[in-house]
Amino acid sequence: MKHAIIVGSGLTGLSAAYRLKKSGWRVTVLEKADRLCGRVISFEKQGYLIDGCATSISSNYLSYVALMKEVGLADRITLASNIFGVVRNGQAHYVNGLTPVRSFLGTGLMSASEKVRFVRGAIQLRRYMAGATLGDPGPSIRHDHLSIQDVVQRCFGRELTEMLMDPLMRVVTYGDVQDTSCVELFTGLVSASGRYINVLGGLETLPRKLAESADAIHLRSPATKVERQGTKVAVTYIDGMANGEQRTELADACIMSCTFPQAAAMCAQLAQEGRALARFDQGAASYVVHLGYAAQTKTQQPAAIALPRREFPRNPGIFLDHNKAPDRAPKGHSLFTVYYCPEAVETVRNWGEDQTLTDARALVERFFPEVHGHCDMGNVKFAPYASHIAPVGYFKALGEFRRAHADDDPIQAGGDYYTLPGQEGAVHWGGRLAERVIRHQR
């Protein structure tokens, strides 16, 4: 029986493990942390079911939805609210994500002249993003020399960029529109154009199910070296399940689903093939605050509110998690997630938990005054790697690595950093990497 070692137990690694096991392989998963599922985390607190990761998914998550159905979790998929808000001059304007252009035109968010510019810009933007999918940005990579700001200012002008496109992208990627590659704009819009859905039981439901396919899982077991030895792959790791003993295990293949800089540090071959890519160590840190209220929101039941940087420099957005799945909050209650952008991390760290909760409550209650005085749960979480950020030129470096690294190599590396970071990219590339190994290691 062929044997594969997976480095990392996030959604990419566990998706690969599932595919390999289904094809008859023996699978070992190595995870440096003391828990599975990587950045995907779900937990309960005081009657609320909280997703500590990205809180929303889309019907355009084609690989994710297909895998949910394949592993028998179709009944866990639930429709979420498709209403979202955009703030201008302190006022939230609500839009239906299924018909965004028509909805935007029907709000008081823009003047008549801005609406004309918006329609023209939307048409122009579609030309830029032609061919982009969530699984693979495709031909849109040719625009990687341009930032999000470069493209949207060409399409919409400066005012609409700062007022509309910047806040929308802040809730999709933590990157600054001045520095982030426009390719993330394209894939982000693909995601946003789908029907918003979610998973009953929390987003950790799928990776937990996939983990059942592994033959062995070693927690607290960081890999330290991965190298070819003839037709085999030697993986050296510290085995946390055996009192920290160092082990070297030979396998037929190894899939490295950690970040690329981490993979390059373990594997000299990958470091050589991805020299340019390894320099992009762009993980974004964030503080995330979850707030529960013993009161129900009244305003159009939105899924999220996008906040413009010029009015809210610390906070990219507010997610209303009770509107994404019925089990996130007790009946009659509301659950909010408030994000703090990377630039605000040091400020929030200096505040401490009490001041952070006070600040987050003030933001929520500014837009939802009906919940004031009813907060009954607060949780502050620091995420050192909340998301991956792709600066201008990132996808060019990624393309160079993909061309340099052979598909038939028994060492494969990948993850959601291949496209827009998120559950869809993780599932898509986990499956793709496993298929390469299966196809070439028969």
Short mmCIF file of C-alpha atoms in Angstrom, two decimals:
data_model
loop_
_atom_site.label_atom_id
_atom_site.label_comp_id
_atom_site.label_asym_id
_atom_site.label_seq_id
_atom_site.Cartn_x
_atom_site.Cartn_y
_atom_site.Cartn_z
CA MET A 1 0.00 0.00 0.00
CA LYS A 2 1.33 3.43 -0.96
CA HIS A 3 1.99 5.79 1.94
CA ALA A 4 1.64 9.60 1.99
CA ILE A 5 2.58 12.06 4.71
CA ILE A 6 0.60 15.29 4.95
CA VAL A 7 2.31 18.23 6.64
CA GLY A 8 -0.42 20.39 8.15
CA SER A 9 -3.98 19.53 9.20
CA GLY A 10 -5.78 22.54 7.76
CA LEU A 11 -8.52 22.15 5.18
CA THR A 12 -6.00 21.72 2.35
CA GLY A 13 -4.15 18.90 4.08
CA LEU A 14 -7.28 17.12 5.24
CA SER A 15 -8.89 17.39 1.78
CA ALA A 16 -5.76 15.80 0.32
CA ALA A 17 -5.79 13.11 3.01
CA TYR A 18 -9.39 12.24 2.16
CA ARG A 19 -8.66 11.93 -1.58
CA LEU A 20 -5.57 9.81 -1.00
CA LYS A 21 -7.31 7.47 1.44
CA LYS A 22 -10.22 7.06 -0.97
CA SER A 23 -7.70 5.93 -3.61
CA GLY A 24 -6.27 3.25 -1.33
CA TRP A 25 -3.31 5.08 0.19
CA ARG A 26 -2.18 4.94 3.81
CA VAL A 27 -2.15 8.49 5.15
CA THR A 28 -0.25 10.06 8.06
CA VAL A 29 -0.97 13.68 9.06
CA LEU A 30 1.58 15.78 10.96
CA GLU A 31 0.33 18.88 12.77
CA LYS A 32 2.52 21.21 14.83
CA ALA A 33 -0.40 22.60 16.86
CA ASP A 34 -2.36 20.76 19.53
CA ARG A 35 -5.57 20.74 17.48
CA LEU A 36 -6.73 19.90 13.95
CA CYS A 37 -8.30 22.10 11.26
CA GLY A 38 -5.75 24.93 10.93
CA ARG A 39 -7.37 28.36 10.74
CA VAL A 40 -10.86 26.83 10.69
CA ILE A 41 -12.18 26.78 14.24
CA SER A 42 -15.66 26.51 15.76
CA PHE A 43 -16.44 26.61 19.47
CA GLU A 44 -19.32 27.20 21.87
CA LYS A 45 -19.48 29.91 24.51
CA GLN A 46 -22.47 30.76 26.69
CA GLY A 47 -24.96 29.27 24.26
CA TYR A 48 -23.41 30.80 21.11
CA LEU A 49 -21.74 28.77 18.34
CA ILE A 50 -18.79 30.80 17.13
CA ASP A 51 -16.65 30.44 14.02
CA GLY A 52 -13.25 31.85 14.85
CA CYS A 53 -12.25 31.89 11.18
CA ALA A 54 -13.72 33.57 8.12
CA THR A 55 -17.44 33.47 8.88
CA SER A 56 -19.10 33.26 5.45
CA ILE A 57 -19.00 30.97 2.44
CA SER A 58 -20.60 31.15 -0.99
CA SER A 59 -22.46 28.90 -3.41
CA ASN A 60 -19.55 29.66 -5.74
CA TYR A 61 -17.42 27.49 -3.45
CA LEU A 62 -17.96 24.70 -5.95
CA SER A 63 -15.28 22.30 -4.68
CA TYR A 64 -16.26 22.90 -1.06
CA VAL A 65 -19.97 22.28 -1.64
CA ALA A 66 -19.28 19.20 -3.77
CA LEU A 67 -17.06 17.74 -1.03
CA MET A 68 -19.68 18.45 1.64
CA LYS A 69 -22.16 16.44 -0.38
CA GLU A 70 -19.66 13.67 -1.13
CA VAL A 71 -18.90 13.03 2.55
CA GLY A 72 -22.55 13.02 3.55
CA LEU A 73 -22.86 16.54 4.95
CA ALA A 74 -25.30 17.96 2.39
CA ASP A 75 -27.96 18.35 5.08
CA ARG A 76 -25.62 20.65 7.00
CA ILE A 77 -25.64 23.29 4.24
CA THR A 78 -28.01 26.16 5.02
CA LEU A 79 -28.89 29.38 3.23
CA ALA A 80 -27.64 32.62 4.78
CA SER A 81 -28.73 36.21 4.35
CA ASN A 82 -27.55 37.81 1.11
CA ILE A 83 -28.05 41.34 2.39
CA PHE A 84 -24.96 43.39 3.18
CA GLY A 85 -24.39 46.98 4.10
CA VAL A 86 -21.94 49.61 2.91
CA VAL A 87 -21.37 52.70 5.05
CA ARG A 88 -21.00 56.23 3.72
CA ASN A 89 -20.84 59.28 5.98
CA GLY A 90 -21.73 57.11 8.95
CA GLN A 91 -24.93 55.70 7.42
CA ALA A 92 -25.36 52.08 6.35
CA HIS A 93 -26.99 51.42 2.96
CA TYR A 94 -28.22 47.86 2.40
CA VAL A 95 -27.82 45.87 -0.81
CA ASN A 96 -28.83 42.41 -2.03
CA GLY A 97 -25.68 40.53 -2.98
CA LEU A 98 -27.55 38.49 -5.60
CA THR A 99 -28.36 41.64 -7.60
CA PRO A 100 -25.60 44.03 -6.51
CA VAL A 101 -25.60 46.47 -9.44
CA ARG A 102 -29.38 46.92 -9.42
CA SER A 103 -29.42 47.13 -5.63
CA PHE A 104 -26.67 49.73 -5.49
CA LEU A 105 -28.53 51.85 -8.02
CA GLY A 106 -31.65 51.69 -5.87
CA THR A 107 -30.00 53.03 -2.72
CA GLY A 108 -29.08 56.52 -1.63
CA LEU A 109 -25.44 55.47 -1.41
CA MET A 110 -24.45 57.26 -4.64
CA SER A 111 -25.43 60.42 -6.46
CA ALA A 112 -26.94 60.21 -9.95
CA SER A 113 -23.61 60.94 -11.63
CA GLU A 114 -21.85 58.38 -9.42
CA LYS A 115 -24.42 55.75 -10.41
CA VAL A 116 -23.63 56.32 -14.08
CA ARG A 117 -19.92 56.00 -13.32
CA PHE A 118 -20.63 52.86 -11.29
CA VAL A 119 -22.45 51.10 -14.15
CA ARG A 120 -19.70 51.96 -16.63
CA GLY A 121 -17.05 50.87 -14.17
CA ALA A 122 -18.78 47.53 -13.49
CA ILE A 123 -18.74 46.75 -17.22
CA GLN A 124 -15.07 47.66 -17.49
CA LEU A 125 -14.18 45.63 -14.40
CA ARG A 126 -15.75 42.49 -15.88
CA ARG A 127 -13.28 42.72 -18.76
CA TYR A 128 -10.35 42.79 -16.35
CA MET A 129 -11.56 39.77 -14.37
CA ALA A 130 -12.55 37.59 -17.33
CA GLY A 131 -11.64 33.94 -16.75
CA ALA A 132 -11.05 34.22 -13.00
CA THR A 133 -12.47 31.48 -10.78
CA LEU A 134 -12.14 30.83 -7.08
CA GLY A 135 -10.11 27.71 -7.74
CA ASP A 136 -7.68 29.37 -10.15
CA PRO A 137 -7.36 33.05 -11.16
CA GLY A 138 -6.62 31.88 -14.71
CA PRO A 139 -5.87 34.54 -17.35
CA SER A 140 -6.59 37.38 -14.92
CA ILE A 141 -3.06 36.81 -13.56
CA ARG A 142 -1.76 38.91 -16.45
CA HIS A 143 -2.94 41.97 -14.48
CA ASP A 144 -0.84 41.06 -11.42
CA HIS A 145 1.38 44.12 -11.96
CA LEU A 146 -1.60 46.27 -10.92
CA SER A 147 -2.95 46.82 -7.42
CA ILE A 148 -6.63 46.74 -6.52
CA GLN A 149 -6.52 50.52 -6.31
CA ASP A 150 -4.96 50.81 -9.79
CA VAL A 151 -7.78 48.82 -11.39
CA VAL A 152 -10.76 50.20 -9.48
CA GLN A 153 -9.66 53.80 -9.90
CA ARG A 154 -9.43 53.23 -13.65
CA CYS A 155 -12.92 51.75 -13.60
CA PHE A 156 -14.71 53.84 -10.98
CA GLY A 157 -12.61 56.89 -10.12
CA ARG A 158 -11.14 57.90 -6.78
CA GLU A 159 -14.31 58.71 -4.82
CA LEU A 160 -16.11 55.45 -5.59
CA THR A 161 -12.91 53.55 -4.91
CA GLU A 162 -12.55 54.97 -1.41
CA MET A 163 -16.27 54.92 -0.62
CA LEU A 164 -17.32 51.59 -2.14
CA MET A 165 -14.61 49.28 -3.45
CA ASP A 166 -12.16 49.75 -0.58
CA PRO A 167 -14.64 48.74 2.16
CA LEU A 168 -15.91 45.80 0.10
CA MET A 169 -12.38 44.46 -0.33
CA ARG A 170 -11.53 45.06 3.33
CA VAL A 171 -14.04 42.38 4.32
CA VAL A 172 -12.70 39.97 1.66
CA THR A 173 -8.95 40.40 2.18
CA TYR A 174 -7.02 42.15 4.95
CA GLY A 175 -4.73 43.71 2.37
CA ASP A 176 -4.57 47.40 1.61
CA VAL A 177 -6.04 48.24 -1.83
CA GLN A 178 -2.88 50.25 -2.59
CA ASP A 179 -0.60 47.23 -2.22
CA THR A 180 -2.71 44.10 -2.78
CA SER A 181 -2.70 42.50 -6.21
CA CYS A 182 -5.85 43.16 -8.23
CA VAL A 183 -6.11 39.40 -8.78
CA GLU A 184 -7.52 39.14 -5.24
CA LEU A 185 -10.19 41.65 -6.23
CA PHE A 186 -11.27 39.44 -9.14
CA THR A 187 -11.48 36.22 -7.14
CA GLY A 188 -13.11 38.09 -4.27
CA LEU A 189 -15.87 39.34 -6.55
CA VAL A 190 -16.42 35.80 -7.84
CA SER A 191 -16.97 34.70 -4.25
CA ALA A 192 -19.24 37.62 -3.42
CA SER A 193 -21.46 37.04 -6.48
CA GLY A 194 -22.70 33.68 -5.20
CA ARG A 195 -25.56 32.85 -2.88
CA TYR A 196 -24.36 33.13 0.71
CA ILE A 197 -24.53 29.78 2.50
CA ASN A 198 -23.19 28.29 5.70
CA VAL A 199 -22.74 25.07 7.64
CA LEU A 200 -24.91 23.95 10.53
CA GLY A 201 -22.73 22.90 13.42
CA GLY A 202 -19.95 25.34 12.53
CA LEU A 203 -17.37 25.54 9.76
CA GLU A 204 -15.17 23.04 11.58
CA THR A 205 -17.70 20.35 10.61
CA LEU A 206 -16.11 19.55 7.23
CA PRO A 207 -12.43 19.32 8.28
CA ARG A 208 -13.40 17.21 11.30
CA LYS A 209 -15.21 14.80 8.99
CA LEU A 210 -12.27 14.66 6.59
CA ALA A 211 -9.87 13.93 9.47
CA GLU A 212 -11.63 10.59 9.99
CA SER A 213 -10.00 9.35 6.76
CA ALA A 214 -6.43 9.59 8.06
CA ASP A 215 -4.76 6.41 9.33
CA ALA A 216 -2.62 8.34 11.83
CA ILE A 217 -2.65 11.93 13.10
CA HIS A 218 0.27 13.27 15.14
CA LEU A 219 -0.52 16.51 16.99
CA ARG A 220 2.22 18.73 18.45
CA SER A 221 4.46 17.15 15.80
CA PRO A 222 6.18 19.78 13.62
CA ALA A 223 7.99 18.59 10.52
CA THR A 224 11.55 19.90 10.37
CA LYS A 225 12.95 18.49 7.12
CA VAL A 226 11.50 17.04 3.90
CA GLU A 227 13.76 15.68 1.16
CA ARG A 228 13.88 13.20 -1.69
CA GLN A 229 15.70 9.94 -1.07
CA GLY A 230 15.70 8.00 -4.32
CA THR A 231 12.07 7.28 -5.18
CA LYS A 232 10.95 7.96 -1.61
CA VAL A 233 10.46 11.08 0.50
CA ALA A 234 12.10 11.31 3.92
CA VAL A 235 10.15 13.39 6.42
CA THR A 236 11.81 14.29 9.72
CA TYR A 237 9.57 15.50 12.54
CA ILE A 238 9.33 15.93 16.28
CA ASP A 239 6.74 13.42 17.45
CA GLY A 240 4.61 15.09 20.11
CA MET A 241 2.75 11.85 20.59
CA ALA A 242 6.00 10.14 21.70
CA ASN A 243 7.50 12.58 24.23
CA GLY A 244 9.06 14.80 21.58
CA GLU A 245 11.17 12.09 20.00
CA GLN A 246 12.69 13.00 16.63
CA ARG A 247 11.68 10.58 13.90
CA THR A 248 12.41 10.22 10.19
CA GLU A 249 9.83 8.36 8.16
CA LEU A 250 10.02 7.29 4.53
CA ALA A 251 6.91 7.71 2.39
CA ASP A 252 5.98 7.45 -1.27
CA ALA A 253 4.81 11.06 -1.31
CA CYS A 254 4.52 14.14 0.87
CA ILE A 255 2.01 16.96 0.55
CA MET A 256 3.01 20.14 2.37
CA SER A 257 -0.13 22.12 3.13
CA CYS A 258 1.52 24.70 5.39
CA THR A 259 2.36 28.21 4.16
CA PHE A 260 4.92 28.32 1.38
CA PRO A 261 7.65 30.06 3.43
CA GLN A 262 7.26 27.29 6.03
CA ALA A 263 7.44 24.62 3.32
CA ALA A 264 10.54 26.23 1.81
CA ALA A 265 12.23 26.31 5.22
CA MET A 266 11.75 22.53 5.53
CA CYS A 267 12.51 21.54 1.96
CA ALA A 268 15.59 22.82 0.11
CA GLN A 269 14.13 21.73 -3.23
CA LEU A 270 11.03 23.90 -2.79
CA ALA A 271 13.16 26.81 -1.56
CA GLN A 272 15.17 26.64 -4.78
CA GLU A 273 12.20 26.29 -7.10
CA GLY A 274 10.19 28.99 -5.34
CA ARG A 275 12.85 31.57 -4.49
CA ALA A 276 10.64 34.51 -5.44
CA LEU A 277 7.52 33.07 -3.85
CA ALA A 278 9.22 32.32 -0.53
CA ARG A 279 9.98 36.02 -0.11
CA PHE A 280 6.28 36.83 0.08
CA ASP A 281 5.69 36.06 3.75
CA GLN A 282 2.51 38.09 3.91
CA GLY A 283 0.39 36.55 6.64
CA ALA A 284 -1.91 39.15 8.17
CA ALA A 285 -2.54 39.26 11.91
CA SER A 286 -5.83 40.42 13.36
CA TYR A 287 -7.86 40.69 16.52
CA VAL A 288 -11.35 39.23 16.22
CA VAL A 289 -14.09 40.03 18.72
CA HIS A 290 -17.30 38.01 19.10
CA LEU A 291 -20.24 39.63 20.85
CA GLY A 292 -23.51 38.00 21.87
CA TYR A 293 -26.65 39.99 22.69
CA ALA A 294 -29.89 38.87 24.30
CA ALA A 295 -31.80 40.96 21.75
CA GLN A 296 -32.60 40.56 18.05
CA THR A 297 -31.43 42.99 15.36
CA LYS A 298 -34.16 44.63 13.29
CA THR A 299 -32.45 46.25 10.29
CA GLN A 300 -33.09 44.17 7.14
CA GLN A 301 -31.25 41.18 8.65
CA PRO A 302 -27.90 41.82 6.90
CA ALA A 303 -25.05 39.30 6.83
CA ALA A 304 -22.31 41.92 7.10
CA ILE A 305 -21.50 45.61 7.00
CA ALA A 306 -18.42 46.82 5.11
CA LEU A 307 -16.74 49.85 6.67
CA PRO A 308 -14.72 52.44 4.68
CA ARG A 309 -11.16 52.96 5.82
CA ARG A 310 -11.43 56.75 5.84
CA GLU A 311 -14.27 56.61 8.40
CA PHE A 312 -13.27 53.46 10.32
CA PRO A 313 -9.50 53.00 10.10
CA ARG A 314 -9.40 50.16 12.67
CA ASN A 315 -12.31 47.99 11.53
CA PRO A 316 -12.89 46.49 8.07
CA GLY A 317 -16.33 45.18 8.88
CA ILE A 318 -18.99 43.69 11.14
CA PHE A 319 -20.47 40.24 10.49
CA LEU A 320 -23.91 39.34 11.84
CA ASP A 321 -23.42 35.65 12.41
CA HIS A 322 -26.98 34.95 13.61
CA ASN A 323 -28.08 35.75 10.05
CA LYS A 324 -25.78 33.17 8.46
CA ALA A 325 -27.09 30.04 10.22
CA PRO A 326 -29.90 29.50 12.74
CA ASP A 327 -27.71 27.65 15.25
CA ARG A 328 -25.17 30.43 15.82
CA ALA A 329 -27.22 32.21 18.49
CA PRO A 330 -30.12 31.25 20.80
CA LYS A 331 -33.55 32.24 19.52
CA GLY A 332 -34.12 35.96 19.92
CA HIS A 333 -30.38 36.64 20.36
CA SER A 334 -27.76 38.18 18.05
CA LEU A 335 -24.13 37.21 17.45
CA PHE A 336 -21.63 39.65 15.92
CA THR A 337 -18.05 39.28 14.75
CA VAL A 338 -15.96 42.47 14.69
CA TYR A 339 -12.61 42.39 12.89
CA TYR A 340 -9.64 44.66 13.50
CA CYS A 341 -7.30 45.24 10.56
CA PRO A 342 -3.56 44.40 10.75
CA GLU A 343 -2.63 48.05 11.21
CA ALA A 344 -4.67 48.14 14.42
CA VAL A 345 -3.10 45.06 16.04
CA GLU A 346 -0.60 46.95 18.22
CA THR A 347 -3.26 49.40 19.36
CA VAL A 348 -5.64 46.61 20.35
CA ARG A 349 -2.86 44.65 22.06
CA ASN A 350 -2.12 47.68 24.24
CA TRP A 351 -5.80 48.12 25.10
CA GLY A 352 -6.28 44.79 26.78
CA GLU A 353 -9.45 42.70 26.67
CA ASP A 354 -11.85 44.99 28.54
CA GLN A 355 -11.15 48.06 26.42
CA THR A 356 -11.27 45.97 23.24
CA LEU A 357 -14.71 44.61 24.15
CA THR A 358 -15.90 48.13 24.98
CA ASP A 359 -14.67 49.45 21.63
CA ALA A 360 -16.27 46.58 19.68
CA ARG A 361 -19.60 47.00 21.52
CA ALA A 362 -19.65 50.71 20.72
CA LEU A 363 -19.15 49.93 17.03
CA VAL A 364 -21.91 47.30 16.91
CA GLU A 365 -24.38 49.40 18.88
CA ARG A 366 -23.75 52.41 16.67
CA PHE A 367 -25.43 50.57 13.80
CA PHE A 368 -27.76 48.40 15.88
CA PRO A 369 -28.90 50.56 18.82
CA GLU A 370 -31.73 48.12 19.56
CA VAL A 371 -29.24 45.69 21.14
CA HIS A 372 -27.69 48.29 23.46
CA GLY A 373 -27.65 47.11 27.07
CA HIS A 374 -28.23 43.46 26.19
CA CYS A 375 -24.67 42.17 25.67
CA ASP A 376 -24.33 38.83 27.44
CA MET A 377 -21.19 37.35 25.85
CA GLY A 378 -17.83 38.67 24.74
CA ASN A 379 -14.80 36.87 23.35
CA VAL A 380 -11.51 38.35 22.12
CA LYS A 381 -9.27 36.25 19.89
CA PHE A 382 -5.85 37.13 18.48
CA ALA A 383 -5.18 35.48 15.12
CA PRO A 384 -1.45 35.70 14.26
CA TYR A 385 -2.20 34.40 10.77
CA ALA A 386 -5.77 35.46 10.07
CA SER A 387 -5.32 35.50 6.31
CA HIS A 388 -2.79 35.45 3.53
CA ILE A 389 -2.16 38.68 1.63
CA ALA A 390 -0.99 38.78 -1.98
CA PRO A 391 0.95 41.98 -2.80
CA VAL A 392 1.41 43.14 -6.37
CA GLY A 393 3.66 40.64 -8.16
CA TYR A 394 2.72 37.75 -5.89
CA PHE A 395 0.86 35.74 -8.53
CA LYS A 396 3.71 36.15 -10.99
CA ALA A 397 6.05 34.58 -8.42
CA LEU A 398 3.49 31.85 -7.76
CA GLY A 399 3.32 31.12 -11.50
CA GLU A 400 7.11 30.84 -11.68
CA PHE A 401 7.08 28.27 -8.89
CA ARG A 402 4.29 26.26 -10.47
CA ARG A 403 6.21 26.11 -13.76
CA ALA A 404 9.44 25.11 -12.01
CA HIS A 405 7.93 22.36 -9.87
CA ALA A 406 6.98 19.16 -11.70
CA ASP A 407 3.49 17.75 -11.30
CA ASP A 408 4.98 14.24 -11.01
CA ASP A 409 7.26 15.15 -8.11
CA PRO A 410 6.47 13.10 -4.97
CA ILE A 411 6.80 16.30 -2.91
CA GLN A 412 3.91 18.67 -3.52
CA ALA A 413 3.13 21.99 -1.83
CA GLY A 414 0.04 24.12 -2.01
CA GLY A 415 -2.92 25.60 -0.24
CA ASP A 416 -5.38 28.44 -0.33
CA TYR A 417 -2.48 30.82 -0.98
CA TYR A 418 -2.72 29.65 -4.62
CA THR A 419 -5.80 31.85 -5.05
CA LEU A 420 -8.12 33.89 -2.82
CA PRO A 421 -7.49 32.63 0.74
CA GLY A 422 -10.42 30.70 2.13
CA GLN A 423 -12.15 27.36 2.40
CA GLU A 424 -12.78 27.00 -1.34
CA GLY A 425 -9.13 27.52 -2.28
CA ALA A 426 -8.08 25.07 0.43
CA VAL A 427 -10.45 22.28 -0.68
CA HIS A 428 -9.74 22.85 -4.38
CA TRP A 429 -5.98 22.68 -4.06
CA GLY A 430 -5.99 19.89 -1.51
CA GLY A 431 -7.84 17.79 -4.05
CA ARG A 432 -5.62 18.88 -6.93
CA LEU A 433 -2.41 18.03 -5.08
CA ALA A 434 -3.73 14.61 -4.09
CA GLU A 435 -4.74 13.91 -7.70
CA ARG A 436 -1.21 14.70 -8.86
CA VAL A 437 0.29 12.29 -6.35
CA ILE A 438 -2.20 9.53 -7.17
CA ARG A 439 -1.73 9.93 -10.92
CA HIS A 440 2.07 9.91 -10.89
CA GLN A 441 2.83 7.49 -8.06
CA ARG A 442 1.00 4.40 -9.34
#
